Coordinates of C-alpha atoms in Angstrom, one line a residue:
X1 CA -16.0 0.1 -12.4
X2 CA -15.3 3.7 -13.4
X3 CA -18.5 5.6 -13.4
X4 CA -18.0 6.6 -17.0
X5 CA -17.5 3.0 -18.1
X6 CA -19.2 1.8 -21.4
X7 CA -19.6 -1.8 -21.0
X8 CA -18.3 -2.7 -24.4
X9 CA -18.2 -6.5 -23.6
X10 CA -18.9 -9.9 -25.4
X11 CA -19.7 -8.9 -28.9
X12 CA -16.8 -6.6 -29.2
X13 CA -14.4 -9.2 -27.8
X14 CA -15.6 -12.1 -30.0
X15 CA -15.6 -9.9 -33.3
X16 CA -12.1 -8.9 -32.7
X17 CA -11.0 -12.4 -32.3
X18 CA -13.1 -13.6 -35.4
X19 CA -11.5 -10.6 -37.2
X20 CA -7.8 -11.3 -36.4
X21 CA -7.4 -14.4 -39.1
X22 CA -8.9 -12.2 -41.8
X23 CA -6.8 -9.4 -40.9
X24 CA -3.5 -11.6 -41.1
X25 CA -4.8 -13.1 -44.5
X26 CA -5.4 -9.7 -46.2
X27 CA -2.6 -7.9 -44.7
X28 CA 0.3 -9.3 -46.5
X29 CA 2.7 -9.0 -43.6
X30 CA 2.8 -9.4 -39.9
X31 CA 0.2 -8.1 -37.9
X32 CA -0.4 -7.4 -34.2
X33 CA -3.4 -8.5 -32.4
X34 CA -5.4 -5.7 -31.0
X35 CA -6.0 -5.5 -27.3
X36 CA -9.6 -6.0 -26.4
X37 CA -11.8 -6.4 -23.4
X38 CA -11.3 -10.1 -23.9
X39 CA -7.9 -11.2 -22.5
X40 CA -6.4 -14.7 -22.0
X41 CA -4.7 -15.2 -18.8
X42 CA -2.6 -18.2 -17.9
X43 CA -5.8 -19.6 -16.0
X44 CA -8.4 -18.5 -18.5
X45 CA -10.1 -15.8 -20.5
X46 CA -11.2 -12.6 -18.5
X47 CA -13.9 -10.1 -19.8
X48 CA -13.7 -6.8 -18.8
X49 CA -14.9 -3.2 -20.2
X50 CA -13.8 -0.4 -22.5
X51 CA -14.2 2.9 -20.8
X52 CA -15.2 5.8 -22.8
X53 CA -11.5 7.1 -22.7
X54 CA -10.7 3.9 -24.4
X55 CA -8.7 2.5 -21.5
X56 CA -9.6 -1.3 -20.8
X57 CA -10.6 -2.2 -16.9
X58 CA -10.6 -5.7 -15.7
X59 CA -12.1 -6.1 -12.3
X60 CA -12.1 -8.9 -9.5
X61 CA -9.4 -11.2 -11.3
X62 CA -8.5 -13.9 -8.9
X63 CA -4.8 -14.5 -8.1
X64 CA -5.1 -16.9 -5.5
X65 CA -7.7 -19.5 -4.2
X66 CA -10.1 -18.3 -1.6
X67 CA -8.5 -18.5 1.7
X68 CA -11.4 -20.1 3.3
X69 CA -12.1 -23.5 5.2
X70 CA -8.7 -25.4 5.5
X71 CA -7.0 -22.5 3.8
X72 CA -7.7 -20.2 6.4
X73 CA -4.2 -19.0 8.0
X74 CA -2.3 -20.8 5.4
X75 CA -0.1 -19.1 2.8
X76 CA -1.9 -18.5 -0.4
X77 CA -2.6 -21.3 -2.8
X78 CA -2.8 -21.2 -6.5
X79 CA -6.3 -20.1 -7.9
X80 CA -8.2 -22.7 -9.9
X81 CA -8.5 -22.4 -13.7
X82 CA -11.9 -21.9 -15.3
X83 CA -13.6 -22.4 -18.8
X84 CA -15.1 -19.9 -21.0
X85 CA -14.9 -16.2 -20.3
X86 CA -15.0 -15.2 -16.7
X87 CA -17.1 -11.8 -16.1
X88 CA -14.4 -9.3 -15.0
X89 CA -16.6 -6.0 -14.9
X90 CA -17.4 -5.8 -11.0
X91 CA -15.0 -5.4 -8.0
X92 CA -14.8 -8.3 -5.6
X93 CA -15.7 -8.1 -2.1
X94 CA -12.9 -6.4 0.1
X95 CA -11.2 -8.5 2.7
X96 CA -13.1 -8.9 5.8
X97 CA -12.5 -6.0 8.2
X98 CA -14.3 -4.0 10.8
X99 CA -15.9 -1.1 9.3
X100 CA -15.1 2.5 10.4
X101 CA -17.8 4.3 12.6
X102 CA -20.1 6.7 11.0
X103 CA -18.7 10.1 10.7
X104 CA -15.2 9.0 11.1
X105 CA -12.7 11.2 9.0
X106 CA -11.5 8.0 6.8
X107 CA -15.2 6.7 6.7
X108 CA -15.2 3.4 4.4
X109 CA -19.0 3.4 4.5
X110 CA -20.9 0.1 3.9
X111 CA -18.7 -2.3 1.6
X112 CA -19.1 -5.8 0.9
X113 CA -16.6 -7.8 2.9
X114 CA -15.8 -11.6 2.6
X115 CA -13.1 -14.0 3.5
X116 CA -13.0 -14.8 -0.1
X117 CA -11.2 -11.7 -1.4
X118 CA -8.0 -12.5 -3.1
X119 CA -8.7 -10.6 -6.2
X120 CA -7.1 -7.7 -8.2
X121 CA -7.9 -5.1 -10.9
X122 CA -6.2 -4.0 -14.0
X123 CA -6.5 -0.6 -16.0
X124 CA -4.4 -0.9 -19.5
X125 CA -4.4 1.5 -22.4
X126 CA -2.0 -0.6 -24.3
X127 CA -3.4 -1.2 -27.9
X128 CA -1.8 -4.6 -28.0
X129 CA -0.3 -7.1 -25.8
X130 CA 3.1 -6.5 -27.1
X131 CA 3.1 -3.0 -26.0
X132 CA 5.5 -3.6 -23.0
X133 CA 3.8 -0.5 -20.7
X134 CA 5.6 -0.3 -17.4
X135 CA 3.3 -1.6 -14.7
X136 CA 2.5 0.0 -11.4
X137 CA 1.1 -2.1 -8.6
X138 CA -0.9 -0.1 -5.8
X139 CA -1.3 -1.5 -2.4
X140 CA -3.8 0.1 -0.3
X141 CA -3.6 1.3 3.3
X142 CA -5.6 1.1 6.4
X143 CA -3.1 0.2 9.1
X144 CA -3.2 -3.6 7.8
X145 CA -6.8 -3.8 9.3
X146 CA -9.1 -2.0 6.8
X147 CA -9.2 -1.0 3.2
X148 CA -9.7 -2.4 -0.1
X149 CA -8.2 -2.0 -3.8
X150 CA -11.4 -1.0 -5.3
X151 CA -12.0 2.2 -3.4
X152 CA -12.7 5.1 -6.2
X153 CA -9.6 7.0 -5.1
X154 CA -7.4 4.4 -6.6
X155 CA -9.4 4.4 -9.7
X156 CA -6.4 3.3 -12.5
X157 CA -8.0 5.3 -15.6
X158 CA -6.2 8.3 -15.6
X159 CA -2.7 6.6 -14.7
X160 CA -3.3 4.0 -17.4
X161 CA -4.0 7.0 -20.0
X162 CA -0.4 7.9 -19.4
X163 CA 1.1 5.0 -20.7
X164 CA 1.4 2.5 -17.7
X165 CA -0.7 -0.7 -16.7
X166 CA -2.3 -0.1 -13.1
X167 CA -3.0 -2.7 -10.9
X168 CA -4.7 -2.8 -7.6
X169 CA -5.0 -5.4 -5.1
X170 CA -6.7 -6.9 -2.1
X171 CA -4.9 -8.8 0.9
X172 CA -6.1 -10.6 4.2
X173 CA -6.3 -8.1 6.9
X174 CA -6.5 -7.9 10.7
X175 CA -6.6 -11.5 12.4
X176 CA -7.4 -13.1 9.1
X177 CA -4.1 -11.7 7.7
X178 CA -1.8 -11.6 10.5
X179 CA -2.6 -14.0 13.4
X180 CA 0.3 -16.3 14.2
X181 CA -0.3 -19.4 16.4
X182 CA 2.1 -22.4 17.8
X183 CA -0.1 -24.8 16.1
X184 CA -0.3 -22.7 12.8
X185 CA 3.5 -22.5 12.6
X186 CA 3.7 -26.4 13.5
X187 CA 1.4 -27.1 10.6
X188 CA 3.1 -24.8 8.0
X189 CA 6.2 -26.6 9.0
X190 CA 4.7 -30.0 8.5
X191 CA 3.5 -28.8 5.0
X192 CA 6.8 -27.1 4.0
X193 CA 9.2 -29.7 5.6
X194 CA 12.1 -27.4 5.1
X195 CA 12.7 -25.3 8.5
X196 CA 10.7 -22.5 7.3
X197 CA 7.4 -23.3 9.2
X198 CA 5.9 -20.2 10.5
X199 CA 2.6 -18.3 11.0
X200 CA 1.3 -15.1 10.5
X201 CA 2.4 -12.5 7.8
X202 CA -0.3 -14.0 5.5
X203 CA -1.2 -10.5 4.2
X204 CA 2.2 -10.0 3.1
X205 CA 2.5 -13.4 1.6
X206 CA -0.9 -12.5 -0.4
X207 CA 1.0 -9.3 -1.7
X208 CA 3.7 -11.5 -3.0
X209 CA 1.1 -13.9 -4.6
X210 CA -0.1 -10.9 -6.4
X211 CA 3.2 -9.8 -7.4
X212 CA 3.8 -13.3 -8.8
X213 CA 0.4 -13.2 -10.7
X214 CA 1.6 -9.8 -12.4
X215 CA 4.8 -11.7 -13.5
X216 CA 3.0 -14.6 -14.9
X217 CA 0.1 -12.6 -16.6
X218 CA 0.5 -8.8 -17.1
X219 CA 2.1 -9.1 -20.4
X220 CA -1.2 -10.4 -21.6
X221 CA -2.5 -6.8 -20.7
X222 CA 0.4 -5.1 -22.6
X223 CA 2.5 -4.9 -19.4
X224 CA 6.3 -5.2 -19.0
X225 CA 7.1 -7.6 -16.1
X226 CA 10.5 -6.3 -16.2
X227 CA 9.5 -2.9 -15.3
X228 CA 7.1 -3.3 -12.3
X229 CA 6.7 -0.4 -9.7
X230 CA 5.0 -1.4 -6.4
X231 CA 3.6 1.7 -4.7
X232 CA 1.3 2.4 -1.5
X233 CA 0.2 4.7 1.1
X234 CA 0.2 4.5 5.1
X235 CA -0.1 0.5 5.7
X236 CA 0.3 0.2 1.9
X237 CA 3.7 2.0 2.3
X238 CA 4.4 -0.3 5.3
X239 CA 3.7 -3.1 2.8
X240 CA 6.3 -1.8 0.1
X241 CA 8.8 -1.2 2.9
X242 CA 8.1 -5.1 3.9
X243 CA 8.6 -6.2 0.1
X244 CA 11.7 -4.2 -0.2
X245 CA 13.0 -6.4 2.7
X246 CA 11.7 -9.8 2.5
X247 CA 13.7 -12.4 0.1
X248 CA 10.6 -14.0 -0.8
X249 CA 9.8 -11.1 -3.1
X250 CA 13.0 -10.7 -4.8
X251 CA 13.0 -10.3 -8.5
X252 CA 9.1 -9.5 -8.6
X253 CA 9.5 -5.7 -8.8
X254 CA 12.2 -3.0 -10.1
X255 CA 11.2 0.1 -8.4
X256 CA 9.1 1.1 -5.2
X257 CA 7.5 4.4 -4.0
X258 CA 6.4 4.5 -0.5
X259 CA 3.7 7.2 0.6
X260 CA 3.9 7.7 4.4
X261 CA 4.9 4.8 6.1
X262 CA 7.9 2.4 7.0
X263 CA 9.0 -0.4 9.5
X264 CA 12.4 0.8 10.8
X265 CA 11.4 0.6 14.5
X266 CA 11.6 -3.1 16.3
X267 CA 9.1 -5.4 14.8
X268 CA 7.0 -7.8 16.7
X269 CA 8.8 -11.3 17.1
X270 CA 7.1 -14.6 16.5
X271 CA 7.0 -16.0 19.9
X272 CA 5.2 -13.1 21.2
X273 CA 2.7 -13.2 18.2
X274 CA 2.2 -16.8 18.8
X275 CA 1.4 -16.2 22.8
X276 CA -1.1 -13.5 21.5
X277 CA -2.6 -15.8 18.7
X278 CA -3.1 -18.5 21.7
X279 CA -4.9 -16.1 23.8
X280 CA -7.4 -15.4 20.8
X281 CA -8.0 -19.2 20.3
X282 CA -8.3 -19.3 23.9
X283 CA -11.2 -16.8 24.1
X284 CA -12.8 -18.3 20.8
X285 CA -13.2 -21.5 22.9
X286 CA -11.1 -23.4 20.1
X287 CA -9.2 -26.5 21.2
X288 CA -7.6 -27.0 17.9
X289 CA -7.0 -25.8 14.5
X290 CA -10.3 -27.5 13.1
X291 CA -12.1 -25.5 15.7
X292 CA -10.5 -22.2 14.8
X293 CA -11.1 -22.5 11.2
X294 CA -14.8 -23.4 11.9
X295 CA -15.4 -20.3 13.8
X296 CA -17.3 -17.5 11.9
X297 CA -15.1 -14.6 10.8
X298 CA -17.2 -12.5 13.3
X299 CA -16.4 -14.8 16.1
X300 CA -12.6 -14.4 15.4
X301 CA -12.9 -10.8 15.4
X302 CA -14.6 -10.7 18.6
X303 CA -12.3 -12.9 20.2
X304 CA -9.5 -10.9 19.1
X305 CA -11.0 -7.9 20.6
X306 CA -12.0 -9.6 23.8
X307 CA -8.3 -11.1 24.2
X308 CA -6.8 -7.6 23.9
X309 CA -4.3 -9.0 21.2
X310 CA -2.0 -5.9 20.7
X311 CA -1.3 -6.0 17.1
X312 CA -1.8 -7.8 13.8
X313 CA 0.8 -6.6 11.4
X314 CA 3.9 -8.0 9.6
X315 CA 6.3 -9.7 12.3
X316 CA 9.8 -11.0 12.3
X317 CA 9.4 -14.7 11.8
X318 CA 12.7 -15.8 10.5
X319 CA 11.2 -16.6 7.3
X320 CA 9.5 -14.0 5.4
X321 CA 11.5 -11.4 7.4
X322 CA 15.0 -13.3 8.7
X323 CA 15.5 -10.3 10.9
X324 CA 13.9 -6.8 11.3
X325 CA 13.5 -4.6 8.4
X326 CA 15.6 -2.0 9.7
X327 CA 18.5 -4.7 10.4
X328 CA 18.0 -6.1 6.7
X329 CA 18.6 -2.7 5.1
X330 CA 21.3 -1.9 7.6
X331 CA 23.2 -4.9 6.2
X332 CA 22.4 -4.2 2.6
X333 CA 20.3 -7.2 2.4
X334 CA 17.2 -5.4 0.9
X335 CA 15.7 -6.1 -2.5
X336 CA 17.9 -3.0 -4.1
X337 CA 15.7 -1.1 -6.2
X338 CA 15.0 2.4 -7.4
X339 CA 13.1 4.2 -4.6
X340 CA 10.9 7.0 -3.8
X341 CA 9.7 7.8 -0.2
X342 CA 7.9 10.8 1.4
X343 CA 5.5 12.1 3.8
X344 CA 3.2 15.0 4.2
X345 CA 3.4 17.9 6.3
X346 CA 0.5 17.5 8.6
X347 CA 0.1 13.6 8.9
X348 CA -1.4 13.7 12.4
X349 CA -4.0 16.1 12.3
X350 CA -6.8 13.7 10.8
X351 CA -5.4 10.6 12.6
X352 CA -5.6 12.1 15.8
X353 CA -8.4 14.3 15.4
X354 CA -10.6 12.5 18.0
X355 CA -8.0 12.3 20.4
X356 CA -8.7 13.8 24.1
X357 CA -7.2 16.8 25.4
X358 CA -4.1 16.7 27.3
X359 CA -2.3 18.7 30.1
X360 CA 1.2 19.7 29.8
X361 CA 1.7 17.3 32.7
X362 CA -0.2 14.4 30.9
X363 CA 2.0 15.2 27.9
X364 CA 5.4 15.2 30.0
X365 CA 4.3 12.0 31.5
X366 CA 3.6 10.5 28.0
X367 CA 7.2 11.2 26.8
X368 CA 8.5 9.8 29.9
X369 CA 6.6 6.5 29.4
X370 CA 7.4 6.1 25.8
X371 CA 10.7 7.7 25.4
X372 CA 12.4 7.0 29.2
X373 CA 15.8 8.9 29.5
X374 CA 15.2 10.5 26.0
X375 CA 12.0 12.2 27.5
X376 CA 13.8 15.5 28.0
X377 CA 15.3 15.8 24.4
X378 CA 12.0 15.1 22.9
X379 CA 10.4 17.7 25.0
X380 CA 13.0 20.1 23.8
X381 CA 12.4 19.7 20.3
X382 CA 8.5 19.2 20.8
X383 CA 8.0 21.9 23.4
X384 CA 4.5 22.9 25.0
X385 CA 4.0 25.7 27.6
X386 CA 0.1 25.4 27.6
X387 CA -2.4 22.6 27.3
X388 CA -3.5 23.5 23.9
X389 CA 0.4 23.5 22.7
X390 CA 0.7 20.0 24.7
X391 CA -2.0 18.3 22.7
X392 CA -0.5 19.6 19.2
X393 CA 3.1 18.7 20.3
X394 CA 1.9 15.0 21.3
X395 CA 0.3 14.5 18.0
X396 CA 3.2 16.2 16.1
X397 CA 5.7 13.9 17.9
X398 CA 3.6 10.9 17.2
X399 CA 3.2 11.7 13.6
X400 CA 7.0 12.1 13.1
X401 CA 7.5 8.9 14.8
X402 CA 5.3 7.1 12.5
X403 CA 5.9 9.0 9.2
X404 CA 8.6 11.5 9.0
X405 CA 11.2 9.7 11.0
X406 CA 10.5 6.3 9.1
X407 CA 10.8 8.0 5.7
X408 CA 13.9 9.7 6.3
X409 CA 15.5 6.3 7.7
X410 CA 14.4 4.4 4.5
X411 CA 16.1 7.1 2.6
X412 CA 19.3 7.2 4.6
X413 CA 19.6 3.5 4.7
X414 CA 19.1 2.9 1.2
X415 CA 21.6 5.7 0.2
X416 CA 24.0 4.1 2.2
X417 CA 24.0 0.3 1.7
X418 CA 22.0 0.1 -1.7
X419 CA 23.3 0.6 -4.9
X420 CA 20.1 2.1 -6.6
X421 CA 19.0 5.5 -6.0
X422 CA 16.4 6.8 -3.6
X423 CA 14.6 10.2 -3.8
X424 CA 12.5 11.9 -1.1
X425 CA 9.5 14.1 -1.1
X426 CA 7.5 16.3 1.1
X427 CA 4.1 17.1 0.2
X428 CA 2.6 20.3 1.8
X429 CA -0.3 21.2 -0.5
X430 CA -3.4 22.0 1.8
X431 CA -6.3 21.0 -0.2
X432 CA -9.0 23.7 -0.4
X433 CA -12.0 23.0 1.6
X434 CA -13.9 24.5 4.6
X435 CA -11.8 22.8 7.1
X436 CA -8.3 23.4 5.4
X437 CA -6.9 25.3 8.5
X438 CA -7.8 22.5 11.0
X439 CA -6.4 19.6 8.8
X440 CA -3.8 21.0 6.6
X441 CA -1.7 18.5 4.2
X442 CA -3.3 15.6 6.3
X443 CA -2.4 11.9 6.1
X444 CA -3.2 10.5 2.7
X445 CA -4.0 13.9 1.0
X446 CA -1.6 13.5 -1.5
X447 CA -3.0 10.3 -3.1
X448 CA -5.6 11.7 -5.4
X449 CA -2.9 14.1 -6.7
X450 CA -0.5 11.2 -7.4
X451 CA -3.5 9.3 -9.3
X452 CA -4.4 12.6 -11.0
X453 CA -7.9 11.7 -10.0
X454 CA -9.1 15.4 -8.7
X455 CA -11.9 15.1 -11.6
X456 CA -13.7 12.4 -9.3
X457 CA -14.4 14.7 -6.7
X458 CA -16.6 17.5 -6.6
X459 CA -20.4 18.5 -6.2
X460 CA -22.4 15.4 -5.7
X461 CA -19.3 13.0 -5.6
X462 CA -19.2 12.4 -1.9
X463 CA -18.3 8.8 -2.1
X464 CA -14.6 9.6 -1.6
X465 CA -15.2 11.3 1.4
X466 CA -12.7 13.7 2.6
X467 CA -11.0 13.8 -0.6
X468 CA -14.2 15.8 -1.9
X469 CA -12.4 19.3 -2.4
X470 CA -13.0 22.3 -4.4
X471 CA -9.8 22.2 -6.5
X472 CA -8.3 25.0 -8.4
X473 CA -5.6 25.5 -10.9
X474 CA -2.9 25.0 -8.5
X475 CA -4.3 21.6 -7.3
X476 CA -4.7 20.5 -10.8
X477 CA -1.1 21.7 -12.0
X478 CA 0.1 19.6 -8.8
X479 CA -1.9 16.4 -9.7
X480 CA -0.5 16.6 -13.3
X481 CA 3.3 17.1 -12.0
X482 CA 3.1 14.2 -9.5
X483 CA 1.6 11.8 -11.9
X484 CA 4.1 12.7 -14.3
X485 CA 6.9 12.1 -11.7
X486 CA 5.4 8.7 -10.6
X487 CA 4.7 7.5 -14.3
X488 CA 8.3 8.6 -15.6
X489 CA 9.9 6.9 -12.4
X490 CA 7.8 3.7 -13.1
X491 CA 8.9 3.8 -17.0
X492 CA 12.7 4.5 -16.5
X493 CA 13.5 4.7 -12.5
X494 CA 14.0 8.5 -12.9
X495 CA 11.2 10.7 -12.1
X496 CA 12.7 13.4 -14.3
X497 CA 11.4 14.5 -17.5
X498 CA 10.9 17.7 -19.8
X499 CA 9.0 20.6 -18.1
X500 CA 9.3 19.2 -14.6
X501 CA 11.5 20.8 -11.8
X502 CA 14.6 18.8 -11.2
X503 CA 14.4 16.2 -8.4
X504 CA 17.7 15.2 -7.0
X505 CA 18.9 11.8 -5.9
X506 CA 18.5 11.9 -1.9
X507 CA 22.0 12.5 -0.4
X508 CA 22.2 12.4 3.5
X509 CA 24.7 15.2 3.5
X510 CA 22.7 17.5 1.7
X511 CA 19.5 16.1 3.0
X512 CA 17.6 17.4 0.0
X513 CA 13.8 16.7 -0.2
X514 CA 11.6 17.8 -3.1
X515 CA 8.5 19.8 -1.6
X516 CA 5.3 19.3 -3.6
X517 CA 3.1 22.2 -2.6
X518 CA 2.1 25.6 -3.6
X519 CA 5.5 25.8 -5.3
X520 CA 7.9 22.7 -6.3
X521 CA 11.5 22.8 -5.4
X522 CA 14.3 21.5 -3.2
X523 CA 14.5 22.1 0.7
X524 CA 17.4 21.0 2.7
X525 CA 17.5 19.9 6.3
X526 CA 13.7 19.4 6.7
X527 CA 13.0 18.6 10.4
X528 CA 16.4 18.1 11.1
X529 CA 16.5 18.4 15.1
X530 CA 13.4 16.5 15.4
X531 CA 14.6 13.6 13.4
X532 CA 17.9 13.5 14.8
X533 CA 16.2 13.2 18.3
X534 CA 14.3 10.1 17.1
X535 CA 17.7 8.7 15.6
X536 CA 19.3 8.9 19.0
X537 CA 16.3 7.3 20.7
X538 CA 16.2 4.2 18.2
X539 CA 19.9 4.0 18.2
X540 CA 19.7 3.6 22.2
X541 CA 17.1 1.2 21.7
X542 CA 18.6 -0.9 19.4
X543 CA 21.6 -1.3 21.3
X544 CA 19.9 -2.3 24.5
X545 CA 19.7 1.0 26.1

């Protein structure tokens, strides 16, 4: 719950409902029921809180059944209905995950974790259910391994105050959300009976279930289910990319914003992921699905670590993803929606802060191992003459691979094969703090600006960790501008508006990107030589080179 929340619950909601018949009788005409902290959803009444600002906040609303017992490693199932008001004043537990080590740059701290975690949160400033505000659904990052929708950084009060209904969600993570196994695929086929049996991708299916809940319920909170924007950062942006690619999410949203994350390199294939899952089961000592599901979540994570399973991420399973995301976009088969994508100027600084020192020789060897015959071309655009330069060149190369190239590829493919416009941004503002020179505009630095949540940090507010900076007027102006762009986009599909610098539609020939930094304006040909080198590498890789 927001720290300035007043728990105007219970009595206020009941009185509002009791007063409605009297208002109708005395008004002599039509009356619109005011929105209160007591809202009736399709499954039952939820009782949230009214914040000092007047925004209503509802926390811990179930959008699927708890994925425990026999429902572990199954597609999300419908949540059960309830009788009487359900308390929606407190966040749910985060989905189970390994906690970050103390002192890590993105230290999650101590958080409550559970397999019973498929809940979402809603902030709304609508005065009545018929307001039909645009809806923004935030998908958190964390590599699909960590994170939660209840992080204070994602507090939705400010954006809700600008005329949107803001939703944040949880989804299953790591081996609980993305483990594939031959028996799980066979079980899914038995249940489906239509040739779509598969396993893995449960976390993506959770996100789809949350969007289905939005379609069925968000109008009760004053939201418009016909104007839904999905947005997310890092793995949350991967998720936005996944959702724009999967046919299972068709029609569930109309716009998308991706912050620093796309999946345009080759995806893991189902057979390989099933083999990794079989190794996890073997390490777990489980002979069948019953024994796998009987193991504790801690035992599953330990077995996953000991089996050296490579990754628990979205995979090409032939069902959720009929083919790789790149190929879906290249064929024009994506969910064709208005889109914004972008990345930050110093994505690698915080992510690779603990990386070991490397020599120039180490760096050259790494390029050869990763890029093969393209290693010389990579070294030409990421050069290094000293060991210190080699370390920086290595993480800049990796950051471009993970972020800059992914976002430009997204922009180019959508502009080429889609009918809806896409725009691109480059966030370069360096937050003011003692280590600004070291970290620059680091990975995730832009989130607090987009949410216009600078006021949540400051002296004594260290719960948002590395985002706790001494903001100045430039930061506050940028946060207001970004929030306005994002909200305008959610409302109309166009971020532009009165008093805002013009943001043009992306054109691959002009290659224009809106810089969001100390100054705001369009720059052209950003990182062109570097990203063109990645184009050549991946084109060769896809052709079998």
